[in-house]
XYZ file of C-alpha atoms in Angstrom:
324
model
C -86.809 8.819 -44.605
C -87.763 12.230 -45.928
C -91.691 12.041 -45.834
C -92.146 12.975 -49.511
C -89.205 10.489 -50.873
C -90.157 7.291 -52.026
C -86.640 5.954 -52.630
C -85.995 3.028 -50.182
C -82.456 1.290 -49.752
C -81.380 -2.093 -48.485
C -79.448 -0.691 -45.237
C -75.990 -2.186 -46.199
C -76.305 -0.997 -49.427
C -77.076 2.467 -48.315
C -74.069 2.359 -46.557
C -72.197 1.730 -49.475
C -73.313 5.155 -51.071
C -71.043 8.179 -49.671
C -73.748 10.451 -50.571
C -76.325 8.607 -47.689
C -76.119 10.401 -44.833
C -77.209 9.093 -41.253
C -79.586 10.846 -38.921
C -77.897 10.734 -35.646
C -81.366 12.033 -33.927
C -83.976 10.374 -35.719
C -81.744 7.178 -36.310
C -82.775 6.947 -40.061
C -81.327 7.413 -43.364
C -81.093 10.361 -45.644
C -80.845 9.503 -49.530
C -78.231 11.068 -51.466
C -81.281 13.807 -52.910
C -82.398 15.110 -49.125
C -79.217 14.607 -47.054
C -78.148 17.853 -45.288
C -74.931 19.185 -45.412
C -73.737 19.582 -42.023
C -71.352 17.709 -39.655
C -74.181 15.564 -37.613
C -74.630 13.505 -40.899
C -71.214 13.075 -41.827
C -70.214 9.475 -43.100
C -66.572 9.966 -41.370
C -68.420 9.393 -38.014
C -68.357 5.570 -38.433
C -67.465 4.191 -34.997
C -70.910 5.345 -33.672
C -72.800 5.492 -36.430
C -71.971 2.308 -38.519
C -72.860 0.293 -35.215
C -76.042 1.846 -35.145
C -77.074 1.285 -38.601
C -75.511 -2.329 -38.437
C -77.778 -3.245 -35.852
C -80.918 -2.193 -38.184
C -80.024 -5.404 -40.188
C -78.752 -8.620 -37.845
C -80.387 -11.338 -40.082
C -78.359 -13.904 -41.117
C -80.657 -15.309 -43.819
C -79.610 -15.285 -47.474
C -79.892 -12.133 -48.988
C -81.959 -11.590 -52.343
C -80.151 -10.877 -55.798
C -78.566 -7.095 -55.761
C -78.508 -7.029 -51.873
C -75.190 -7.198 -50.027
C -74.012 -9.929 -47.940
C -72.578 -9.990 -44.800
C -69.166 -10.052 -45.764
C -69.173 -7.717 -48.533
C -70.866 -5.042 -45.948
C -68.092 -5.815 -43.524
C -65.255 -5.101 -46.428
C -67.005 -1.967 -46.819
C -67.314 -0.694 -43.520
C -63.678 -1.179 -43.170
C -62.600 0.329 -46.204
C -64.837 3.412 -45.139
C -63.014 3.736 -41.688
C -59.341 3.473 -43.330
C -59.054 7.298 -43.198
C -58.690 7.087 -39.375
C -55.260 7.026 -38.146
C -53.388 3.760 -36.764
C -55.549 1.573 -38.708
C -54.504 -1.098 -41.118
C -54.778 -0.121 -44.816
C -55.070 -3.924 -46.102
C -58.436 -4.569 -47.539
C -60.412 -6.903 -45.100
C -60.273 -9.763 -47.511
C -56.761 -9.693 -48.112
C -55.759 -10.124 -44.042
C -53.873 -13.018 -43.043
C -54.541 -13.882 -39.622
C -52.191 -16.300 -36.916
C -53.714 -16.595 -33.328
C -50.757 -17.353 -30.422
C -51.845 -18.914 -27.066
C -55.343 -19.134 -27.793
C -58.031 -20.777 -25.419
C -60.711 -23.246 -27.057
C -63.271 -20.519 -27.349
C -60.727 -18.085 -28.634
C -59.627 -20.221 -31.579
C -63.063 -20.770 -32.326
C -64.023 -16.968 -32.271
C -60.943 -16.637 -34.813
C -62.272 -19.125 -37.019
C -65.723 -17.357 -36.890
C -63.932 -13.678 -37.531
C -61.794 -14.885 -40.452
C -64.972 -16.449 -42.173
C -67.372 -13.535 -41.673
C -64.374 -11.483 -43.339
C -62.964 -13.613 -45.956
C -59.766 -13.414 -44.368
C -56.786 -16.055 -44.392
C -56.189 -18.127 -41.254
C -52.766 -19.744 -41.169
C -51.027 -21.966 -38.195
C -47.352 -20.806 -38.743
C -45.368 -17.565 -38.817
C -44.937 -16.061 -42.370
C -44.071 -12.318 -43.404
C -47.484 -12.208 -45.363
C -48.944 -12.606 -41.899
C -50.952 -9.146 -41.551
C -52.244 -9.632 -37.834
C -50.911 -11.608 -34.777
C -54.043 -12.646 -32.262
C -52.491 -13.061 -28.840
C -54.897 -14.574 -26.365
C -56.079 -12.874 -23.116
C -53.952 -15.176 -20.946
C -50.525 -14.468 -22.072
C -47.191 -15.189 -20.385
C -43.612 -14.388 -21.055
C -43.175 -17.474 -23.359
C -45.866 -16.069 -25.543
C -44.733 -12.485 -25.491
C -41.136 -13.744 -26.694
C -42.823 -16.332 -29.136
C -40.973 -16.352 -32.665
C -44.252 -15.324 -34.323
C -44.476 -11.921 -31.790
C -40.921 -11.233 -32.441
C -40.866 -11.193 -36.220
C -44.537 -9.267 -36.285
C -42.687 -6.864 -34.602
C -39.591 -6.510 -36.891
C -41.831 -6.686 -39.950
C -44.293 -3.922 -38.705
C -47.388 -6.171 -38.571
C -50.228 -5.619 -36.081
C -50.116 -7.642 -32.819
C -53.525 -7.429 -31.126
C -55.163 -9.163 -28.270
C -57.906 -11.397 -28.589
C -60.555 -8.921 -27.370
C -60.450 -7.022 -31.085
C -61.628 -10.309 -32.840
C -64.508 -11.231 -29.510
C -65.884 -7.328 -29.901
C -66.142 -7.642 -33.544
C -68.323 -10.677 -33.117
C -70.449 -8.939 -30.730
C -71.026 -5.904 -33.170
C -70.452 -7.521 -36.359
C -68.028 -4.454 -37.249
C -63.904 -4.265 -37.776
C -62.615 -1.970 -34.725
C -59.612 0.126 -35.351
C -56.501 -1.997 -34.051
C -55.189 0.610 -32.056
C -56.942 0.394 -28.879
C -56.364 -3.555 -28.845
C -52.611 -3.630 -29.960
C -50.313 -5.135 -27.400
C -48.290 -3.489 -25.086
C -45.597 -5.476 -22.782
C -43.994 -4.608 -19.295
C -40.911 -4.581 -18.541
C -41.479 -3.910 -14.906
C -44.443 -3.420 -12.558
C -44.764 0.325 -14.301
C -43.174 0.073 -17.495
C -44.786 -0.380 -20.762
C -42.869 -1.473 -23.748
C -44.424 -0.276 -26.836
C -42.337 -2.285 -29.823
C -45.151 -3.159 -31.850
C -46.107 0.304 -32.441
C -42.669 1.102 -32.708
C -42.176 -1.767 -35.167
C -45.134 -0.639 -37.346
C -44.225 3.016 -37.471
C -40.514 2.281 -38.621
C -41.904 -0.170 -41.500
C -44.521 2.555 -42.418
C -41.707 5.392 -42.650
C -39.415 3.280 -44.593
C -36.853 3.936 -41.816
C -33.734 1.613 -41.549
C -34.560 -1.752 -39.840
C -33.673 -2.348 -36.054
C -30.613 -3.889 -36.079
C -29.149 -2.540 -39.394
C -25.347 -1.863 -39.670
C -25.009 -4.478 -36.810
C -23.142 -7.678 -37.219
C -23.824 -10.932 -35.312
C -22.010 -13.994 -34.380
C -23.133 -16.874 -32.592
C -22.137 -19.518 -29.814
C -21.113 -23.242 -31.282
C -23.245 -24.750 -28.468
C -26.567 -23.253 -29.636
C -29.081 -25.912 -30.228
C -29.861 -25.842 -34.377
C -33.652 -24.634 -34.189
C -32.394 -21.980 -31.547
C -29.478 -20.890 -34.175
C -32.068 -20.760 -36.973
C -34.312 -18.370 -35.494
C -31.886 -16.046 -34.300
C -30.389 -15.836 -37.628
C -34.042 -15.084 -39.131
C -34.607 -12.518 -36.527
C -31.439 -10.509 -37.343
C -31.513 -10.847 -40.684
C -35.369 -9.358 -40.465
C -34.251 -6.700 -38.578
C -31.759 -5.950 -41.305
C -28.634 -7.169 -39.280
C -25.947 -9.487 -40.521
C -25.798 -13.176 -39.216
C -22.029 -14.466 -39.805
C -21.051 -18.011 -39.589
C -18.473 -19.896 -39.352
C -16.583 -17.193 -37.418
C -13.866 -18.102 -34.651
C -12.356 -15.831 -32.205
C -9.116 -15.882 -34.003
C -11.024 -14.862 -37.284
C -12.985 -11.990 -36.005
C -10.433 -9.345 -35.665
C -9.773 -9.860 -39.403
C -13.783 -9.889 -40.128
C -14.126 -6.442 -38.055
C -11.800 -4.761 -40.401
C -13.949 -6.289 -43.616
C -17.157 -5.771 -41.967
C -17.969 -2.238 -40.821
C -20.427 -1.969 -37.864
C -20.251 -3.564 -34.095
C -20.075 -6.973 -33.685
C -22.104 -9.246 -31.017
C -21.545 -12.647 -29.892
C -24.812 -14.216 -29.099
C -25.184 -17.560 -26.490
C -27.958 -19.014 -25.336
C -29.150 -17.512 -21.816
C -32.005 -19.836 -20.741
C -32.649 -22.926 -19.330
C -31.012 -26.118 -21.486
C -33.366 -27.527 -23.790
C -32.576 -30.923 -22.394
C -31.089 -31.617 -18.910
C -28.421 -34.028 -19.110
C -25.387 -34.779 -16.547
C -22.797 -32.953 -19.133
C -24.532 -29.642 -18.633
C -22.056 -28.404 -16.134
C -19.312 -29.353 -18.798
C -20.952 -27.556 -21.491
C -21.744 -24.336 -19.383
C -18.321 -24.219 -18.399
C -16.997 -24.502 -22.301
C -19.665 -21.621 -23.167
C -18.386 -19.783 -20.150
C -14.750 -20.134 -21.631
C -16.591 -19.227 -25.440
C -17.928 -15.943 -24.296
C -14.800 -14.714 -22.535
C -12.286 -15.486 -25.892
C -14.883 -13.589 -28.269
C -15.036 -10.521 -25.699
C -11.404 -10.390 -25.861
C -11.537 -10.659 -29.759
C -13.567 -7.396 -29.603
C -17.137 -8.821 -29.701
C -20.141 -7.554 -27.713
C -20.962 -10.655 -25.733
C -24.836 -10.882 -25.204
C -27.319 -13.515 -24.308
C -30.317 -14.240 -26.616
C -32.677 -12.712 -24.079
C -31.072 -9.416 -24.750
C -31.763 -9.754 -28.250
C -35.476 -10.618 -27.420
C -35.667 -7.790 -25.259
C -34.468 -5.326 -27.592
C -37.083 -6.594 -30.330
C -39.896 -6.156 -27.925
C -38.531 -2.723 -27.124
C -37.592 -1.781 -30.359
C -34.469 -0.397 -29.301
C -31.035 -1.673 -30.341
C -29.498 0.068 -27.122
C -30.962 -2.420 -25.101
C -28.160 -4.895 -26.696
C -25.302 -2.330 -24.571
C -23.826 -3.470 -21.573
C -25.812 -2.853 -18.434
C -28.949 -1.508 -20.218
C -32.289 -2.648 -19.786
C -36.037 -2.221 -20.798
C -36.300 0.788 -18.222
C -33.943 3.090 -19.487
C -35.250 3.815 -22.918
C -39.178 3.920 -21.929
């Protein structure tokens, strides 16, 4: 915008030129030849600067040849913001998004978000998922859902739906950190399992259940058993099959590390007249495994250990509150 400069730029394209600078006070763009070298015009001030620039270009009409599309602009903005800490290093068009417990309007917003960012939208958990988007009206069942637990173990982003809603208002991908899910083990106890999981994955640190072995109740529903085995394997633990109380001592000698026996600690999937009989047998089973040297835990303790990203939760008498 320098008075004697005849160079003009399409706004979104100017944002892709590192040498261009934003005049914070005058709300103009300096070309590379006339940009001052000072902190006030630095392109690293993205959070406020990019927003003001993008507001100059809100037209949704088709762009002429040589100009940048909305998707290119969004991707460029996000790449230039990757120097910020605690933000996804994955390119925007490589994001894989999974929505959990979203309202109808939040689902629509997620679809629009995926379209604008050229991201991939999936319906089921896969280890290629980069972001799990959780609805605002989240309940305990959602927090302990298979997708959320797996995302923690794989070090993925778990963010509230506000992350996509705010983007649709401003048309800029915001850093995920302010929107990252925090769980609660009590009225005043926050649990930052997602943050810990991401940090451990980024560091290449040992996984949550590394060195631990797990065997399972014979009375688990087949779908629950599969979920538990997958969670343990994702956490670096060793799921063991065909282990009986009698064979456990020998197995403990062969496999170093503690052995946990998991039973279902929640209500039954199907309430039947045989429930009391099965419950009695399950209790007897737990006693036998405990006598054989296994640490007996419910599947809810497994979930809590993942949510807090702390395997010490599995120890007797432990809870969220002791390690927060």
